Amino acid sequence: MTNIGQMRLTKGRFIEKRNWRIFCLISWWFHGNCFIGQGLREGLIDSIKYILFWVVVLITKFAFSYFLQIKPMISTTKVLLDLKIIVEHEWDWYEIFSVSNKFIMGLLWLPVVLIYLVDTQIWFSIYSPFVGAMVGLVENLGEIRNIEQLRLRFQFFASAIQFNLMPREQLKSTRGTLRENFCHVINCLKLRYGLEQPFKRIESNQVEANKFALIWNEIIATFREEDIISDQEVELLELPRNSWNIKVVRWPTFLLGHELLNALVLARDLMDAPDKWLWYKICKNEYRRCAVIETYDCVKYLMLEILINNTEEHSILENLFQEIDQSIAIKKFSKTFEMTALPEIHSKLIKLVELLLEPEKNVSKILYAIQVLYEIIVHNFLKVKRTTNELREDGLAPRNQTPMDGLLFENAFELPDPSNKNFYRQVKRLHTILTTRDSMQNIPANVEARHRLAFFSNSLFMKMPRAPQVKKMMAFSVLTPFYNEDVLYSKEELQTKNEDGISILYYLQTIYHDEWKNFIERMHREGMVTDDEIWTTKLRDLRLWASYRGQTLARTVRGMMYYYRALKMLAFLDSSSEMDITIREEEGQIGFMGRDGGLDGFNSERLRSASSLSEGHDSRIALMKYTYVVSCQKYWEQNATEDLRVQDIKDLLKHNEALRISYVDRVSIRDNIEYYSVLVKYDQQLRREVEIYRVKLPGPLNLGEGKPENQNHALIFTRGDAVQTIDMNQDNYFEEALKIRNLLEEFRHYHGIRRPTILGVREHIFTGSVSSLAWFMSAQETSFVTLVQRLFANPLKIRMHYGHPDVFDRFWFITRGGLSKASKVINISEDIFAGFSCTLRGGNVTHHEYIRVGKGRDLGLNQISTFEAKIACGNGEQVLSRDVYRLGQRLDFFRMLSFFYTTVGYFFNTTVIILTVYAFLWGQLYLALSGVENFVLGNTNNSKKALSAVINQELVIQFGLFTSLPATMESSIENGFLKAVWEFLMMQLQLSVVFYTFSMGTRAHFFGRTILHGGAKYLPTGRNFAVQHTSFAENYRRYARSHFIKAIELGLILTVYGIYSPAAKETFFYIDMTVTCWLLVLSWIFAPFLFNPSGFDWLNTVNDFDDFMRWIWHRDGVLAKAEQSWERWWYEEQDHLRTTSLWGKVLEIVLNLRFFFFQYGIIYHMEIAGHSKSTSVYLLSWIYIFVAFGIYITLSYIGGKYGAKRHIYLRLAKLMLIIIGVLVIIALLKFTYFKMVDCFTSLLAFIPTGWGLVSIAQVFRPLLQQTRLWDSVVSVARLYDILFGVIVMAPVAFLSWMPGFQSMQTRILFNAAFSKGLQMFKIITGKIHQKDV
């Protein structure tokens, strides 16, 4: 059956891809005229997998919808439809239109129908994490989650590196018989599941052990260069080369820990046990076995090394060690030697080693320590006591020594020269093994270093293609578009303090406190004497250190140049023998701790360690296979204006051999301007940058969107078969660069029925530790770039290109239009269109998680919101694109579901969820104000079933939980279930639900506005450190239209409903019905202040309000910037209405009519109405609107005419207004049913009406702007913004006034920083003294 299905699919694809007329005739139902989009079917197995996924999702959706949404409402709906109550019911207002029971039930069913349309997205969001987690478990993700698990499997590293990173050509040369090949496969399976003991093979294969040590030490070298580990940790983590005749693998010291002391305890406890049993107990732990053997071999070599050869003393020790070796060989060690003497020998050895490590060697003390050791061994250690003559006969004592001869070793003792650093380094390692009493579980201490080591070790046990030799691998390039971002932080930028008194350097010193200490340690080792030199001779190192912790071009270049460094080392390993490695080790060229001083050889200016390989043959091979191109769009302009960024770019070019810079040059020839794409590099011999290529362009570059145009013009300068796209906020790691050969081999393998054309690569978000907000964003982004994309690739087969750092088949894309589409507006989200184009043209997008690239995300709420707005606008434009249309038309039904719910459908459903809240609340408000709720649903408990069903649907929408679920599942795979649950709880305590709810409002607003009006624009997010307090005026400009006003509207509906609904009088019923809506309202109002540094500081709050009022009343009009003038900002907020279509304007007017409903519904409930249902009540209410508007115009006229010179007139007018107002109120109280509560009620009725009028007037701006009425509209709009600002500011001011709330807010925002002891509260408020460094 499988073969038959596969044949049918193959025939179908063959027919679709042929343009023969006969095929068009017989396949008219699916054969289109356009070749694009033909043959999109997947293989049978892949089709079955994603069909099963969607069958389960749809079955769950329909079952849930029927039993919990539809069925509870059916019986109540029938009862209400059968009742003839609407005609008999006396409405609470004037009935303009005849309304039947069907309309009332429609209001009840509307939220249910909307939720029915979008709950597929909810069930997809629930099932996706579980399926993605299962796929991850199958791929062996999370097998090594932390350093503790790494310690347990570290002994398998050499075999894993050989299996995955050693070129397959070397293995083919050693293939033998069929039986040997079968055994090799079994060994590979053992390696996968950790069932073998590879250390035995390592000990017998010196070349393999040395290569493993080289790779491991180079990784540790890069860690030290990045200052994430200290010099001491380097000594504990390094894997030293085999020396001193040690017969076992010399594991890193942090693995051995206290194993020697554990062995001594075993020897003491089992002193009477046979040697075989004691050795069995010791060998149960591999590291303990190696620690015992290495210690013995080191002591043996050390003692013989410091004694002069061919002396009697030297022969005595040789005989002593021979006797010990013989007793071990015949398994009679415990019978020959006294085990109780081992602790004493251990303590004396420690004393001897400490004396050897002292800077000023005390020869007499060292001689005495050796003599004491000798005496203990020959008198206390031997079980059978021997006389002096017996010792002489056995060669364990001098033959002719007399009491007058002095100490035994006095004349045969010679210490190695202090320049022999390798000797003393081994002595120091021996001292560490002898003295360590803890297990070193916290090595390395840096969280980032621990995480990187754990992931790298885990990835080696995942399935990946075998690596070819470097000279036979696919050549590839990396391409980075650069516009105007930071390259290197300058001295002034590092020292300049913001308004809160915090400089960038001080912030980095505090956040990365341990890395700063490591940096200063490294600078002192490299020659810095005083700390003041950090601003002079070491200024460049300081700038690099700070830039490597921001999202700068320097950090990206350093990361991408790790590819070049890795390829150079791998090229050397491909052709090296044991002799080559040994020679280079002796020359100090391999291994971080070289013979010539190791750490002292580090040169941070060249960003390389002492382990840098030869610059000859290996460098040429690496340059042939790798090129890094940075496309600097404004390089020509910056160079012409002598921008400091140009000098920094040239500096990067100078210090990175494989780096190339491309830019667009403008050349003026007579009256014409010609444009050229130019590629330059730095020539080390000429000591300047030289031009490589110059290609003439037909015109200027910026015809379309800037970023895709920047990428496409530089694509011609890339080389090789593949190109990796890297953004400006990304980083790379040396240990991950080692696996690039394996990744490129994926292009040669079939994934399904096609070879891949885009290789998806997972990302590591490195900005999650700065603040809780950065943590939320990091968790959300991590789940998307891992679990979600893993699911998209398998089983859904719908993964697109969502951004960097995917690897493209370069030739495939060059022949199909390039990496990105660049049309204005429609291609604002240029990345995903590469995925659309790839899928439509028969490509295949895969995802691989054994290799990753670092990525920085936005750190502040404003940056995050801008990013969310950009993505939402981009998705709104995608709905209008032909690519989405073609994919929706050509994909099969189930794959089309996957495509919809993973792209534009997600944003569409998010918008519908918000609309559901609106529909639910407006429907309940209608029922409450009309009196239908009281009459129909208020009689019996049974009649409330319909309303209760609607309430239950609303509670399904748990805004933050569904967003947190993928992050929790991914964390449970890679970090463990308990840790994932703890992180989830901590995220909720830090109000992550508020952040996710706020983000959903951002997406819904900008997606909906783009759908209605279009006009999406590229929004630069910025990647600065988010420690600066954002003013209230800035927050209001950003969120007034998208969040604040909508939250005020929903809050007003909930308030009016609570006042006039009889059901709301039942407190629990009201809370149960509206708790989710109130959560949305509070989140949209308070999120910009909760996640704003010093957001509830009283002094900042007062200053922010003053600044807000200055901004509101700024009078420069449209000539000022939006940041300076409210009027300019108000006009910019209407730009989408100027470019929208006629239907967009009509729909905008219709939507704004909803604000008039408040007035119509509330006035009939006012006491002054006297329970009248006449239409005159509503018409008379408009008199209030016109009178209020007339009074405002009059006062504005008087103020404008007499306010400056005759201010008394304005005061008289205001006095008369107050007198008339008081008289009117008295008259109303005397002659009507008016009560004072109507004053408050009228505000609830008429303020929304005024806002509706202003909103509609904005639509008619082209007509009204030419009249005098427009100035009044602008003035009223200004008053409304003041009102909205006060409404938002009032609770913020109250919480700022409350003692302790600012401290709590700071704790919530910077909790991760507090766990590191950062004292962020003092940093933000600037209450501690700042030192210069």
Coordinates of N, CA and C in Angstrom, one line a residue, residues 631-762:
S631 N 27.3 43.7 4.4 CA 26.8 44.7 3.4 C 26.4 46.0 4.1
C632 N 27.3 47.0 4.0 CA 27.1 48.2 4.7 C 26.4 49.2 3.8
Q633 N 25.2 49.4 4.0 CA 24.3 50.1 3.0 C 24.8 51.6 3.0
K634 N 25.1 52.2 4.1 CA 25.5 53.6 4.1 C 27.0 53.9 4.3
Y635 N 27.8 52.9 3.9 CA 29.2 53.0 4.1 C 29.8 54.2 3.3
W636 N 29.3 54.4 2.1 CA 29.8 55.5 1.3 C 29.5 56.8 1.9
E637 N 28.2 57.0 2.4 CA 27.8 58.2 3.0 C 28.6 58.4 4.3
Q638 N 28.8 57.4 5.1 CA 29.5 57.5 6.3 C 30.9 57.9 6.1
N639 N 31.5 57.3 5.1 CA 32.9 57.6 4.8 C 33.1 59.0 4.3
A640 N 32.1 59.5 3.6 CA 32.2 60.9 3.1 C 32.0 61.9 4.2
T641 N 31.3 61.6 5.2 CA 31.0 62.5 6.4 C 32.0 62.2 7.5
E642 N 33.0 61.3 7.3 CA 34.0 60.9 8.3 C 33.3 60.4 9.6
D643 N 32.3 59.6 9.4 CA 31.6 59.0 10.6 C 32.5 58.0 11.3
L644 N 32.5 58.1 12.6 CA 33.4 57.2 13.4 C 33.1 55.7 13.2
R645 N 31.9 55.4 12.7 CA 31.6 54.0 12.4 C 32.5 53.4 11.3
V646 N 32.9 54.3 10.4 CA 33.7 53.8 9.3 C 35.1 53.4 9.8
Q647 N 35.6 54.2 10.7 CA 36.9 53.8 11.3 C 36.8 52.5 12.1
D648 N 35.7 52.3 12.8 CA 35.6 51.0 13.5 C 35.4 49.9 12.5
I649 N 34.7 50.1 11.4 CA 34.5 49.0 10.4 C 35.9 48.7 9.8
K650 N 36.6 49.7 9.5 CA 38.0 49.4 8.9 C 38.9 48.7 9.9
D651 N 38.7 49.0 11.2 CA 39.5 48.3 12.2 C 39.1 46.8 12.3
L652 N 37.8 46.5 12.2 CA 37.3 45.1 12.1 C 37.9 44.4 10.9
L653 N 37.8 45.2 9.8 CA 38.3 44.6 8.5 C 39.8 44.3 8.6
K654 N 40.6 45.1 9.3 CA 42.0 44.9 9.5 C 42.3 43.7 10.3
H655 N 41.5 43.4 11.3 CA 41.9 42.3 12.2 C 41.1 41.0 11.9
N656 N 40.4 40.9 10.8 CA 39.7 39.7 10.5 C 40.0 39.4 9.0
E657 N 40.7 38.4 8.7 CA 41.2 38.1 7.4 C 40.1 37.7 6.4
A658 N 39.1 37.0 6.9 CA 38.1 36.5 6.0 C 36.9 37.5 5.8
L659 N 37.0 38.6 6.4 CA 35.9 39.6 6.4 C 36.0 40.4 5.1
R660 N 34.9 40.7 4.5 CA 34.7 41.5 3.3 C 33.6 42.5 3.6
I661 N 33.8 43.7 3.0 CA 32.8 44.8 3.2 C 32.2 45.1 1.8
S662 N 30.9 45.1 1.6 CA 30.3 45.5 0.4 C 29.5 46.8 0.6
Y663 N 29.4 47.6 -0.3 CA 28.6 48.9 -0.2 C 28.3 49.4 -1.6
V664 N 27.4 50.4 -1.6 CA 27.0 51.0 -2.9 C 27.7 52.3 -3.0
D665 N 28.5 52.5 -4.1 CA 29.3 53.7 -4.3 C 28.6 54.6 -5.3
R666 N 28.6 55.9 -5.1 CA 28.0 56.8 -6.0 C 29.2 57.6 -6.7
V667 N 29.2 57.6 -8.0 CA 30.2 58.3 -8.7 C 29.6 59.4 -9.6
S668 N 30.0 60.6 -9.5 CA 29.4 61.7 -10.3 C 30.3 61.9 -11.6
I669 N 29.6 61.6 -12.7 CA 30.3 61.8 -14.0 C 29.5 62.9 -14.8
R670 N 30.1 64.0 -14.9 CA 29.5 65.2 -15.5 C 28.2 65.5 -14.7
D671 N 27.0 65.4 -15.4 CA 25.8 65.7 -14.7 C 25.1 64.5 -14.3
N672 N 25.7 63.3 -14.5 CA 25.0 62.0 -14.1 C 25.7 61.4 -12.9
I673 N 24.9 60.6 -12.2 CA 25.4 59.9 -11.0 C 25.3 58.4 -11.3
E674 N 26.4 57.7 -11.2 CA 26.4 56.3 -11.5 C 26.6 55.6 -10.2
Y675 N 25.9 54.4 -10.1 CA 25.9 53.6 -8.9 C 26.7 52.3 -9.1
Y676 N 27.5 51.9 -8.1 CA 28.3 50.7 -8.2 C 28.2 49.9 -6.9
S677 N 28.0 48.6 -7.1 CA 28.2 47.7 -5.9 C 29.7 47.3 -5.8
V678 N 30.2 47.6 -4.7 CA 31.7 47.5 -4.5 C 32.0 46.5 -3.3
L679 N 33.0 45.7 -3.5 CA 33.5 44.8 -2.5 C 34.9 45.1 -2.1
V680 N 35.2 45.3 -0.9 CA 36.6 45.6 -0.4 C 37.0 44.6 0.6
K681 N 38.4 44.5 0.8 CA 39.0 43.7 1.9 C 40.2 44.5 2.3
Y682 N 40.8 44.0 3.4 CA 42.1 44.6 3.9 C 43.2 43.8 3.5
D683 N 44.2 44.4 2.8 CA 45.4 43.8 2.4 C 46.5 43.9 3.5
Q684 N 46.9 42.8 4.0 CA 47.9 42.8 5.1 C 49.2 43.3 4.6
Q685 N 49.6 43.0 3.4 CA 50.9 43.5 2.9 C 50.9 45.0 2.6
L686 N 49.8 45.4 1.9 CA 49.7 46.9 1.6 C 49.3 47.7 2.8
R687 N 48.8 47.0 3.8 CA 48.3 47.7 5.0 C 47.2 48.7 4.8
R688 N 46.3 48.4 3.9 CA 45.2 49.3 3.6 C 44.1 48.4 3.0
E689 N 42.9 49.0 2.9 CA 41.8 48.3 2.2 C 41.9 48.4 0.7
V690 N 41.6 47.3 0.0 CA 41.7 47.3 -1.4 C 40.4 46.8 -2.0
E691 N 40.1 47.3 -3.2 CA 38.9 47.0 -3.9 C 39.0 45.7 -4.6
I692 N 38.1 44.8 -4.5 CA 38.1 43.5 -5.2 C 37.2 43.5 -6.4
Y693 N 36.0 43.9 -6.2 CA 35.0 43.9 -7.4 C 34.3 45.3 -7.4
R694 N 33.9 45.7 -8.6 CA 33.0 46.9 -8.7 C 32.1 46.5 -9.9
V695 N 30.8 46.5 -9.5 CA 29.7 46.1 -10.5 C 28.8 47.3 -10.6
K696 N 28.6 47.8 -11.9 CA 27.7 48.9 -12.1 C 26.3 48.5 -12.0
L697 N 25.5 49.4 -11.3 CA 24.1 49.2 -11.1 C 23.3 50.1 -12.1
P698 N 22.1 49.6 -12.4 CA 21.3 50.5 -13.3 C 20.7 51.7 -12.7
G699 N 20.7 51.8 -11.4 CA 20.2 53.0 -10.7 C 20.4 52.9 -9.2
P700 N 19.8 53.8 -8.5 CA 20.0 53.8 -7.0 C 19.5 52.5 -6.4
L701 N 20.0 52.2 -5.2 CA 19.7 50.9 -4.5 C 18.3 50.9 -3.9
N702 N 17.9 52.0 -3.3 CA 16.8 52.1 -2.4 C 15.5 52.3 -3.2
L703 N 15.2 51.4 -4.1 CA 13.9 51.4 -4.8 C 12.8 50.7 -4.0
G704 N 13.2 49.6 -3.3 CA 12.3 48.9 -2.4 C 12.6 49.1 -1.0
E705 N 12.2 48.1 -0.2 CA 12.5 48.1 1.2 C 14.1 48.0 1.4
G706 N 14.6 48.7 2.4 CA 16.0 48.9 2.5 C 16.8 47.6 2.8
K707 N 16.3 46.8 3.8 CA 17.1 45.6 4.2 C 17.2 44.5 3.1
P708 N 16.1 44.2 2.5 CA 16.2 43.2 1.4 C 17.0 43.7 0.2
E709 N 16.9 44.9 -0.1 CA 17.7 45.5 -1.2 C 19.2 45.4 -0.8
N710 N 19.5 45.7 0.4 CA 20.9 45.6 0.9 C 21.4 44.2 0.8
Q711 N 20.6 43.2 1.1 CA 21.0 41.8 1.0 C 21.2 41.4 -0.4
N712 N 20.2 41.7 -1.3 CA 20.3 41.2 -2.6 C 21.4 41.8 -3.4
H713 N 21.8 43.1 -3.2 CA 22.9 43.7 -4.0 C 24.2 43.0 -3.6
A714 N 24.3 42.6 -2.3 CA 25.6 42.0 -1.9 C 25.7 40.5 -2.1
L715 N 24.6 39.9 -2.5 CA 24.5 38.4 -2.7 C 25.5 38.0 -3.8
I716 N 25.8 38.8 -4.8 CA 26.7 38.4 -5.9 C 28.1 38.3 -5.4
F717 N 28.4 38.9 -4.2 CA 29.8 38.9 -3.7 C 30.0 37.7 -2.8
T718 N 29.0 36.9 -2.5 CA 29.2 35.7 -1.7 C 29.8 34.6 -2.6
R719 N 30.4 33.6 -2.0 CA 31.0 32.5 -2.7 C 30.5 31.2 -2.2
G720 N 30.7 30.1 -3.0 CA 30.4 28.8 -2.5 C 29.0 28.3 -2.8
D721 N 28.6 27.2 -2.3 CA 27.4 26.5 -2.6 C 26.2 27.0 -1.7
A722 N 26.6 27.6 -0.5 CA 25.6 28.0 0.5 C 25.9 29.4 1.0
V723 N 24.9 30.0 1.5 CA 25.0 31.3 2.1 C 24.1 31.3 3.4
Q724 N 24.7 31.8 4.5 CA 24.0 31.9 5.7 C 23.7 33.4 6.0
T725 N 22.4 33.7 6.2 CA 22.0 35.0 6.5 C 22.1 35.3 8.0
I726 N 22.8 36.3 8.4 CA 23.0 36.6 9.8 C 22.6 38.1 10.0
D727 N 21.8 38.3 11.0 CA 21.4 39.7 11.3 C 22.3 40.4 12.2
M728 N 22.1 41.7 12.4 CA 23.0 42.5 13.2 C 22.9 42.2 14.7
N729 N 21.9 41.5 15.2 CA 21.7 41.2 16.6 C 22.1 39.8 16.9
Q730 N 23.0 39.2 16.1 CA 23.4 37.8 16.3 C 24.8 37.6 16.7
D731 N 25.1 36.4 17.2 CA 26.4 36.0 17.6 C 26.7 34.6 17.3
N732 N 27.9 34.1 17.4 CA 28.2 32.7 17.1 C 29.2 32.3 18.2
Y733 N 29.4 30.9 18.2 CA 30.3 30.4 19.2 C 31.2 29.4 18.5
F734 N 32.4 29.3 19.0 CA 33.4 28.5 18.4 C 33.0 27.0 18.4
E735 N 32.5 26.6 19.5 CA 32.1 25.1 19.6 C 31.0 24.8 18.6
E736 N 30.2 25.7 18.3 CA 29.1 25.5 17.3 C 29.6 25.6 15.9
A737 N 30.6 26.4 15.7 CA 31.2 26.5 14.4 C 31.9 25.2 13.9
L738 N 32.3 24.4 14.9 CA 33.0 23.2 14.6 C 32.0 22.2 13.8
K739 N 30.7 22.4 13.9 CA 29.7 21.5 13.3 C 29.2 22.1 12.0
I740 N 29.8 23.1 11.4 CA 29.3 23.7 10.2 C 29.4 22.7 9.0
R741 N 30.5 21.9 9.0 CA 30.6 20.9 8.0 C 29.5 19.9 8.0
N742 N 29.1 19.5 9.2 CA 28.0 18.5 9.3 C 26.7 19.1 8.8
L743 N 26.5 20.4 9.1 CA 25.2 21.1 8.7 C 25.2 21.2 7.2
L744 N 26.3 21.6 6.5 CA 26.2 21.8 5.1 C 26.0 20.4 4.4
E745 N 26.4 19.3 5.0 CA 26.2 18.0 4.4 C 24.7 17.7 4.3
E746 N 23.8 18.4 5.0 CA 22.4 18.2 4.9 C 21.9 18.4 3.5
F747 N 22.5 19.3 2.8 CA 22.1 19.6 1.4 C 22.2 18.4 0.5
R748 N 23.0 17.4 0.9 CA 23.2 16.2 0.1 C 22.2 15.1 0.5
H749 N 21.5 15.3 1.5 CA 20.6 14.2 2.0 C 19.1 14.6 1.7
Y750 N 18.3 13.6 1.4 CA 16.9 13.8 1.2 C 16.2 13.9 2.6
H751 N 15.3 14.9 2.7 CA 14.4 15.0 3.8 C 13.0 14.9 3.3
G752 N 12.4 13.8 3.3 CA 11.2 13.5 2.6 C 11.5 13.1 1.2
I753 N 10.9 13.8 0.3 CA 11.0 13.5 -1.1 C 12.0 14.5 -1.8
R754 N 12.4 15.5 -1.1 CA 13.3 16.5 -1.7 C 14.5 16.7 -0.8
R755 N 15.5 17.2 -1.5 CA 16.7 17.7 -0.8 C 16.3 19.1 -0.3
P756 N 16.9 19.5 0.8 CA 16.6 20.8 1.4 C 17.2 22.0 0.6
T757 N 16.5 23.1 0.5 CA 17.0 24.3 -0.1 C 17.2 25.4 0.9
I758 N 16.6 25.2 2.1 CA 16.9 26.1 3.2 C 17.1 25.2 4.5
L759 N 18.2 25.4 5.1 CA 18.5 24.7 6.4 C 18.2 25.6 7.5
G760 N 17.2 25.2 8.3 CA 16.9 26.0 9.4 C 17.8 25.7 10.6
V761 N 18.3 26.7 11.3 CA 19.2 26.6 12.4 C 18.5 27.2 13.6
R762 N 18.7 26.5 14.8 CA 18.1 27.0 16.0 C 18.9 28.2 16.5

